[in-house]
Amino acid sequence: MGDVAVGARSGHDGEDHGGRPEENVPSANGGSTSGSESGPAGGPTPADGPYSGGDGAGPGGDGGDSAAAAPKKPRSFWKELPILIGIALVLALLIKTFLVQAFSIPSDSMQNTLQQGDRVLVDKLTPWFGSEPKRGEVVVFHDPDDWLAGEPTAQPNAIQTFLSWIGLMPSAQEKDLIKRVIGVGGDTVSCKDSGPLKVNGHALNEPYVYPGNTPCSVDDQGGQFTVKVPKGSIWVMGDHRQNSRDSRYNQSDKHHGMVPVGEVVGRAIVKAWPINRWGTLPVPDTFDQSGIGTQTSAAASLSVAPEGVAVAAVLPIAVWRRRRDDLAGSKFDRRAAVGKR
């Protein structure tokens, strides 16, 4: 027994046992000693306990913590580049769809506010929250009923098509127009002789009209008009009055020259290109004049009036029937009381 105990303390990793790891054996004091113990015979074990060789840790050795703390090799730029491009494309597509989109001015119908070839940024966000076009705003809208019939369509190359799809270039395939909103639902817009243009009886001072143009066109194709704008529609005109095929000259279409609000892409807010023409597109002060929306409010009142008339007509009948029923009930109660007597 004593030889076994001494062998266990020898620290030769079980050489006397045919190369097999030594098992714990009882010590003289009733405990057990481990073949990995390297302290003196019969002496106490170190305060921090025996080392376990399973993780390679030990005095002067490299532990697992050191290996885990080693910094990872950074991903190469060429591996990250496709990911960055993908994120950029997704963001551009989301911005084009929900926030802002670039459009190119294809004609001179909005001179001098906008020149042919200008790039404008169109706000597409606010319509998602129920905002509708206002008088004086410059808006982009889909062709409501073949207004662009006969107009040439550009044929972009593959790169231009891709850039327009993600919103980095204006689309050449979309049938869109850009005009100024003159009247909204409920407004009466009129123009006689050479002007001025009137909205709800209020004459507009229009400094944005192309120099040399008159507010109205003296012709029999639509330059002289008086129209009532229905709810859910707008009446639009170009700033280059004598060079704009706008609501005036499309009154024979299915919308009678009106543009449904649902066809409006958004409001043009900024001239973004070329740089020397950069600027915002605010609403002119002439549309803020007092009383210009009077007929719009009256129209709203008229739309509610039939319901009010119906209530006014039904209410006296309902009150009369209620009083008649009450009187009949009181007479019945009196007769019943007399019968009981």
Tab-separated table of C-alpha atoms in Angstrom:
chain	number	residue	atom	x	y	z
A	1	MET	CA	0.000	0.000	0.000
A	2	GLY	CA	2.785	2.385	0.846
A	3	ASP	CA	4.419	1.876	-2.558
A	4	VAL	CA	1.219	2.758	-4.274
A	5	ALA	CA	0.903	6.000	-2.295
A	6	VAL	CA	4.484	6.971	-3.078
A	7	GLY	CA	3.951	6.249	-6.777
A	8	ALA	CA	0.917	8.436	-6.802
A	9	ARG	CA	2.937	11.366	-5.505
A	10	SER	CA	5.835	10.855	-7.896
A	11	GLY	CA	4.369	12.988	-10.684
A	12	HIS	CA	5.544	10.609	-13.455
A	13	ASP	CA	2.073	10.568	-15.073
A	14	GLY	CA	1.355	6.951	-14.283
A	15	GLU	CA	4.500	5.427	-15.834
A	16	ASP	CA	4.304	2.536	-13.305
A	17	HIS	CA	0.790	1.791	-14.644
A	18	GLY	CA	1.645	1.006	-18.225
A	19	GLY	CA	1.183	4.564	-19.543
A	20	ARG	CA	-2.427	4.839	-18.281
A	21	PRO	CA	-3.465	7.992	-16.356
A	22	GLU	CA	-3.301	7.457	-12.646
A	23	GLU	CA	-6.504	7.387	-10.700
A	24	ASN	CA	-6.977	9.142	-7.411
A	25	VAL	CA	-5.901	6.947	-4.493
A	26	PRO	CA	-6.541	7.393	-0.804
A	27	SER	CA	-3.872	9.354	1.025
A	28	ALA	CA	-2.521	8.667	4.429
A	29	ASN	CA	-4.752	11.258	6.019
A	30	GLY	CA	-7.897	9.794	4.547
A	31	GLY	CA	-8.122	12.181	1.544
A	32	SER	CA	-7.026	11.561	-1.998
A	33	THR	CA	-4.137	12.801	-4.044
A	34	SER	CA	-4.067	13.435	-7.799
A	35	GLY	CA	-1.364	12.292	-10.103
A	36	SER	CA	-1.121	15.854	-11.400
A	37	GLU	CA	-0.184	17.198	-7.977
A	38	SER	CA	3.373	18.519	-8.000
A	39	GLY	CA	3.735	19.693	-4.372
A	40	PRO	CA	6.109	18.051	-1.888
A	41	ALA	CA	5.082	14.723	-0.380
A	42	GLY	CA	2.613	15.210	2.430
A	43	GLY	CA	2.653	18.998	1.911
A	44	PRO	CA	-0.355	21.187	1.357
A	45	THR	CA	-1.666	21.863	-2.141
A	46	PRO	CA	-1.207	25.363	-3.595
A	47	ALA	CA	-3.701	27.974	-2.477
A	48	ASP	CA	-5.216	28.321	-5.951
A	49	GLY	CA	-5.661	24.554	-6.358
A	50	PRO	CA	-4.065	22.144	-8.775
A	51	TYR	CA	-3.725	23.102	-12.421
A	52	SER	CA	-5.919	21.277	-14.829
A	53	GLY	CA	-4.090	20.385	-17.975
A	54	GLY	CA	-7.266	20.166	-20.078
A	55	ASP	CA	-7.166	23.806	-21.314
A	56	GLY	CA	-3.438	24.153	-21.563
A	57	ALA	CA	-3.382	26.781	-18.794
A	58	GLY	CA	-0.534	26.899	-16.402
A	59	PRO	CA	2.312	29.055	-15.200
A	60	GLY	CA	3.977	30.613	-18.190
A	61	GLY	CA	1.596	28.867	-20.637
A	62	ASP	CA	-0.786	30.411	-23.186
A	63	GLY	CA	-4.368	30.042	-21.890
A	64	GLY	CA	-7.647	30.006	-23.865
A	65	ASP	CA	-8.375	33.620	-22.834
A	66	SER	CA	-5.274	34.803	-24.665
A	67	ALA	CA	-6.394	33.057	-27.849
A	68	ALA	CA	-9.925	34.532	-27.621
A	69	ALA	CA	-8.552	38.041	-27.104
A	70	ALA	CA	-6.564	37.915	-30.343
A	71	PRO	CA	-8.031	40.533	-32.799
A	72	LYS	CA	-9.937	39.211	-35.802
A	73	LYS	CA	-8.581	39.954	-39.230
A	74	PRO	CA	-10.661	42.795	-40.784
A	75	ARG	CA	-12.784	42.004	-43.838
A	76	SER	CA	-11.132	43.159	-47.039
A	77	PHE	CA	-12.474	46.234	-48.845
A	78	TRP	CA	-13.365	44.244	-51.964
A	79	LYS	CA	-15.509	41.868	-49.913
A	80	GLU	CA	-17.362	44.744	-48.253
A	81	LEU	CA	-17.868	46.732	-51.465
A	82	PRO	CA	-20.795	44.633	-52.846
A	83	ILE	CA	-22.568	44.884	-49.487
A	84	LEU	CA	-22.163	48.671	-49.423
A	85	ILE	CA	-23.399	48.975	-53.016
A	86	GLY	CA	-26.426	46.819	-52.211
A	87	ILE	CA	-27.326	48.961	-49.185
A	88	ALA	CA	-26.932	52.148	-51.235
A	89	LEU	CA	-29.219	50.820	-53.986
A	90	VAL	CA	-31.906	49.783	-51.514
A	91	LEU	CA	-31.793	53.202	-49.836
A	92	ALA	CA	-31.956	54.979	-53.202
A	93	LEU	CA	-34.962	52.897	-54.248
A	94	LEU	CA	-36.773	53.598	-50.957
A	95	ILE	CA	-36.039	57.315	-51.223
A	96	LYS	CA	-37.335	57.394	-54.800
A	97	THR	CA	-40.485	55.481	-53.876
A	98	PHE	CA	-41.440	57.272	-50.668
A	99	LEU	CA	-39.478	60.515	-50.242
A	100	VAL	CA	-37.976	62.423	-53.171
A	101	GLN	CA	-37.626	61.783	-56.896
A	102	ALA	CA	-35.757	63.699	-59.593
A	103	PHE	CA	-37.545	64.808	-62.755
A	104	SER	CA	-36.297	66.459	-65.925
A	105	ILE	CA	-38.113	69.379	-67.557
A	106	PRO	CA	-38.865	68.263	-71.132
A	107	SER	CA	-40.333	71.452	-72.616
A	108	ASP	CA	-40.557	75.238	-72.345
A	109	SER	CA	-44.118	75.318	-70.982
A	110	MET	CA	-42.977	76.481	-67.519
A	111	GLN	CA	-40.571	79.219	-68.620
A	112	ASN	CA	-39.117	81.240	-67.018
A	113	THR	CA	-39.752	79.481	-63.730
A	114	LEU	CA	-38.258	76.289	-65.186
A	115	GLN	CA	-36.129	75.888	-68.281
A	116	GLN	CA	-35.966	72.909	-70.576
A	117	GLY	CA	-33.350	70.501	-69.202
A	118	ASP	CA	-33.666	71.622	-65.572
A	119	ARG	CA	-33.770	68.907	-62.926
A	120	VAL	CA	-36.240	69.300	-60.099
A	121	LEU	CA	-36.699	67.326	-56.898
A	122	VAL	CA	-40.275	66.314	-56.168
A	123	ASP	CA	-41.614	65.746	-52.667
A	124	LYS	CA	-43.414	62.385	-52.632
A	125	LEU	CA	-43.635	62.040	-48.845
A	126	THR	CA	-46.393	64.454	-47.830
A	127	PRO	CA	-49.042	62.918	-50.157
A	128	TRP	CA	-48.642	59.677	-48.163
A	129	PHE	CA	-49.979	61.601	-45.155
A	130	GLY	CA	-53.025	62.949	-46.993
A	131	SER	CA	-51.595	66.254	-48.222
A	132	GLU	CA	-53.264	67.512	-51.408
A	133	PRO	CA	-52.040	70.073	-53.957
A	134	LYS	CA	-52.511	73.738	-53.068
A	135	ARG	CA	-53.049	76.752	-55.300
A	136	GLY	CA	-49.785	78.111	-56.649
A	137	GLU	CA	-47.733	74.943	-56.194
A	138	VAL	CA	-45.745	73.486	-59.083
A	139	VAL	CA	-46.660	69.805	-59.299
A	140	VAL	CA	-45.666	66.754	-61.317
A	141	PHE	CA	-48.527	64.501	-62.387
A	142	HIS	CA	-49.131	61.495	-64.589
A	143	ASP	CA	-50.681	62.146	-67.968
A	144	PRO	CA	-54.415	62.040	-67.120
A	145	ASP	CA	-55.755	61.376	-70.635
A	146	ASP	CA	-53.239	61.459	-73.521
A	147	TRP	CA	-52.143	65.047	-73.054
A	148	LEU	CA	-48.754	63.967	-74.421
A	149	ALA	CA	-50.157	62.250	-77.499
A	150	GLY	CA	-47.785	62.723	-80.400
A	151	GLU	CA	-44.912	63.895	-78.211
A	152	PRO	CA	-41.599	62.059	-78.878
A	153	THR	CA	-40.372	59.701	-76.159
A	154	ALA	CA	-36.657	59.412	-75.440
A	155	GLN	CA	-34.969	56.025	-75.741
A	156	PRO	CA	-32.502	55.695	-72.829
A	157	ASN	CA	-29.637	53.213	-72.765
A	158	ALA	CA	-29.354	50.417	-70.198
A	159	ILE	CA	-27.367	52.498	-67.697
A	160	GLN	CA	-29.831	55.398	-67.871
A	161	THR	CA	-32.732	52.987	-67.422
A	162	PHE	CA	-31.137	51.464	-64.328
A	163	LEU	CA	-30.276	54.857	-62.798
A	164	SER	CA	-33.798	56.129	-63.429
A	165	TRP	CA	-35.228	52.952	-61.857
A	166	ILE	CA	-33.415	53.636	-58.583
A	167	GLY	CA	-34.210	57.360	-58.744
A	168	LEU	CA	-30.744	58.751	-59.497
A	169	MET	CA	-31.890	59.944	-62.923
A	170	PRO	CA	-35.266	61.142	-64.212
A	171	SER	CA	-37.222	58.497	-66.055
A	172	ALA	CA	-37.591	58.989	-69.783
A	173	GLN	CA	-40.384	56.434	-70.054
A	174	GLU	CA	-42.810	57.892	-67.536
A	175	LYS	CA	-45.577	60.000	-69.056
A	176	ASP	CA	-45.419	62.868	-66.591
A	177	LEU	CA	-46.099	66.585	-66.858
A	178	ILE	CA	-45.268	69.573	-64.692
A	179	LYS	CA	-47.566	72.599	-64.313
A	180	ARG	CA	-48.704	75.150	-61.759
A	181	VAL	CA	-51.892	74.545	-59.759
A	182	ILE	CA	-54.327	77.393	-60.366
A	183	GLY	CA	-57.567	75.999	-58.936
A	184	VAL	CA	-58.470	73.228	-56.486
A	185	GLY	CA	-61.740	71.440	-55.782
A	186	GLY	CA	-64.631	73.894	-55.448
A	187	ASP	CA	-62.858	76.832	-57.142
A	188	THR	CA	-64.166	78.772	-60.106
A	189	VAL	CA	-61.372	79.729	-62.502
A	190	SER	CA	-62.006	82.162	-65.347
A	191	CYS	CA	-60.103	84.100	-67.971
A	192	LYS	CA	-61.519	86.591	-70.469
A	193	ASP	CA	-59.851	88.570	-73.212
A	194	SER	CA	-56.167	88.971	-72.317
A	195	GLY	CA	-56.667	88.724	-68.558
A	196	PRO	CA	-56.281	88.886	-65.690
A	197	LEU	CA	-56.767	85.284	-64.636
A	198	LYS	CA	-59.311	85.057	-61.818
A	199	VAL	CA	-59.873	82.476	-59.064
A	200	ASN	CA	-63.204	82.751	-57.266
A	201	GLY	CA	-63.561	86.295	-58.629
A	202	HIS	CA	-60.150	87.442	-57.351
A	203	ALA	CA	-57.679	88.645	-59.992
A	204	LEU	CA	-54.214	87.108	-59.790
A	205	ASN	CA	-51.089	89.203	-60.073
A	206	GLU	CA	-48.797	86.740	-61.864
A	207	PRO	CA	-45.146	87.854	-61.989
A	208	TYR	CA	-44.140	84.278	-62.869
A	209	VAL	CA	-45.842	84.410	-66.296
A	210	TYR	CA	-43.338	84.381	-69.170
A	211	PRO	CA	-42.368	87.914	-70.177
A	212	GLY	CA	-44.436	89.118	-73.128
A	213	ASN	CA	-47.240	86.613	-72.502
A	214	THR	CA	-50.739	87.598	-71.473
A	215	PRO	CA	-52.450	85.666	-68.627
A	216	CYS	CA	-55.147	84.506	-71.081
A	217	SER	CA	-54.887	83.474	-74.687
A	218	VAL	CA	-57.290	85.089	-77.120
A	219	ASP	CA	-58.451	82.091	-79.159
A	220	ASP	CA	-61.403	79.761	-79.496
A	221	GLN	CA	-59.596	76.539	-78.566
A	222	GLY	CA	-59.719	77.082	-74.796
A	223	GLY	CA	-57.881	80.303	-74.095
A	224	GLN	CA	-61.146	81.907	-72.938
A	225	PHE	CA	-62.894	79.920	-70.238
A	226	THR	CA	-64.872	79.761	-67.028
A	227	VAL	CA	-64.706	76.417	-65.229
A	228	LYS	CA	-65.774	74.969	-61.914
A	229	VAL	CA	-63.194	72.576	-60.476
A	230	PRO	CA	-64.844	69.441	-59.037
A	231	LYS	CA	-63.815	67.924	-55.727
A	232	GLY	CA	-60.788	65.680	-55.978
A	233	SER	CA	-59.371	67.512	-59.008
A	234	ILE	CA	-57.107	70.448	-59.843
A	235	TRP	CA	-56.882	72.920	-62.724
A	236	VAL	CA	-53.312	73.457	-63.958
A	237	MET	CA	-51.640	75.949	-66.288
A	238	GLY	CA	-48.109	76.504	-67.550
A	239	ASP	CA	-46.238	79.723	-66.772
A	240	HIS	CA	-45.456	80.135	-70.476
A	241	ARG	CA	-49.093	80.753	-71.247
A	242	GLN	CA	-48.829	80.962	-75.028
A	243	ASN	CA	-46.707	77.789	-75.188
A	244	SER	CA	-48.398	75.359	-72.810
A	245	ARG	CA	-50.853	72.586	-73.595
A	246	ASP	CA	-52.472	72.532	-70.162
A	247	SER	CA	-55.966	72.220	-68.677
A	248	ARG	CA	-57.294	74.910	-71.046
A	249	TYR	CA	-56.593	72.868	-74.173
A	250	ASN	CA	-57.710	69.481	-72.869
A	251	GLN	CA	-61.289	70.313	-71.908
A	252	SER	CA	-62.601	67.777	-74.406
A	253	ASP	CA	-60.995	64.808	-72.591
A	254	LYS	CA	-62.824	62.570	-70.129
A	255	HIS	CA	-61.823	64.795	-67.174
A	256	HIS	CA	-62.716	68.052	-68.999
A	257	GLY	CA	-59.181	69.345	-68.575
A	258	MET	CA	-59.013	68.601	-64.859
A	259	VAL	CA	-56.253	66.527	-63.271
A	260	PRO	CA	-57.446	63.991	-60.666
A	261	VAL	CA	-55.574	64.434	-57.396
A	262	GLY	CA	-54.762	60.727	-57.479
A	263	GLU	CA	-52.599	61.314	-60.579
A	264	VAL	CA	-50.366	63.834	-58.801
A	265	VAL	CA	-46.894	62.448	-58.081
A	266	GLY	CA	-45.875	65.271	-55.778
A	267	ARG	CA	-44.854	68.899	-55.462
A	268	ALA	CA	-41.673	70.187	-57.097
A	269	ILE	CA	-39.766	71.850	-54.281
A	270	VAL	CA	-36.223	72.473	-55.554
A	271	LYS	CA	-34.444	73.207	-58.827
A	272	ALA	CA	-31.446	70.966	-58.277
A	273	TRP	CA	-29.604	71.158	-61.603
A	274	PRO	CA	-27.797	72.906	-63.168
A	275	ILE	CA	-26.057	74.348	-60.138
A	276	ASN	CA	-26.259	77.927	-61.383
A	277	ARG	CA	-30.065	77.625	-61.407
A	278	TRP	CA	-30.429	76.021	-57.992
A	279	GLY	CA	-33.333	77.395	-55.983
A	280	THR	CA	-36.626	76.626	-54.289
A	281	LEU	CA	-40.120	76.794	-55.826
A	282	PRO	CA	-42.292	78.665	-53.295
A	283	VAL	CA	-45.982	79.487	-53.630
A	284	PRO	CA	-46.390	83.059	-54.996
A	285	ASP	CA	-47.964	85.596	-52.666
A	286	THR	CA	-50.850	86.237	-55.065
A	287	PHE	CA	-52.438	82.955	-53.947
A	288	ASP	CA	-52.414	84.086	-50.314
A	289	GLN	CA	-54.661	87.090	-50.860
A	290	SER	CA	-57.632	87.403	-48.550
A	291	GLY	CA	-60.909	85.867	-49.709
A	292	ILE	CA	-59.520	83.808	-52.571
A	293	GLY	CA	-60.910	80.655	-50.999
A	294	THR	CA	-64.383	82.064	-50.336
A	295	GLN	CA	-66.172	80.041	-52.999
A	296	THR	CA	-64.305	76.892	-52.013
A	297	SER	CA	-65.715	77.266	-48.500
A	298	ALA	CA	-69.152	78.030	-49.927
A	299	ALA	CA	-68.936	74.929	-52.080
A	300	ALA	CA	-68.096	72.897	-49.014
A	301	SER	CA	-71.123	74.360	-47.270
A	302	LEU	CA	-73.279	73.485	-50.271
A	303	SER	CA	-72.051	69.921	-50.215
A	304	VAL	CA	-73.271	69.654	-46.638
A	305	ALA	CA	-76.469	71.636	-47.244
A	306	PRO	CA	-78.617	68.753	-48.571
A	307	GLU	CA	-77.998	66.824	-45.376
A	308	GLY	CA	-78.847	69.897	-43.343
A	309	VAL	CA	-82.030	70.441	-45.341
A	310	ALA	CA	-82.991	66.820	-44.822
A	311	VAL	CA	-82.486	67.109	-41.071
A	312	ALA	CA	-84.435	70.383	-40.969
A	313	ALA	CA	-87.292	68.770	-42.883
A	314	VAL	CA	-87.440	65.581	-40.827
A	315	LEU	CA	-86.986	67.118	-37.378
A	316	PRO	CA	-90.418	68.896	-37.149
A	317	ILE	CA	-92.183	65.699	-38.287
A	318	ALA	CA	-90.338	63.639	-35.716
A	319	VAL	CA	-91.181	66.147	-32.959
A	320	TRP	CA	-94.860	66.254	-34.023
A	321	ARG	CA	-95.135	62.440	-34.033
A	322	ARG	CA	-93.470	62.263	-30.632
A	323	ARG	CA	-95.896	64.778	-29.146
A	324	ARG	CA	-98.843	62.986	-30.763
A	325	ASP	CA	-97.766	59.684	-29.226
A	326	ASP	CA	-97.307	61.345	-25.846
A	327	LEU	CA	-100.808	62.876	-26.009
A	328	ALA	CA	-102.352	59.568	-27.043
A	329	GLY	CA	-100.587	57.824	-24.191
A	330	SER	CA	-101.796	60.367	-21.632
A	331	LYS	CA	-105.425	60.022	-22.848
A	332	PHE	CA	-105.203	56.247	-22.528
A	333	ASP	CA	-103.878	56.546	-18.988
A	334	ARG	CA	-106.768	58.850	-17.984
A	335	ARG	CA	-109.373	56.457	-19.441
A	336	ALA	CA	-107.816	53.544	-17.654
A	337	ALA	CA	-107.923	55.450	-14.394
A	338	VAL	CA	-111.629	56.269	-14.859
A	339	GLY	CA	-112.378	52.604	-15.617
A	340	LYS	CA	-110.780	51.527	-12.342
A	341	ARG	CA	-113.034	53.839	-10.415
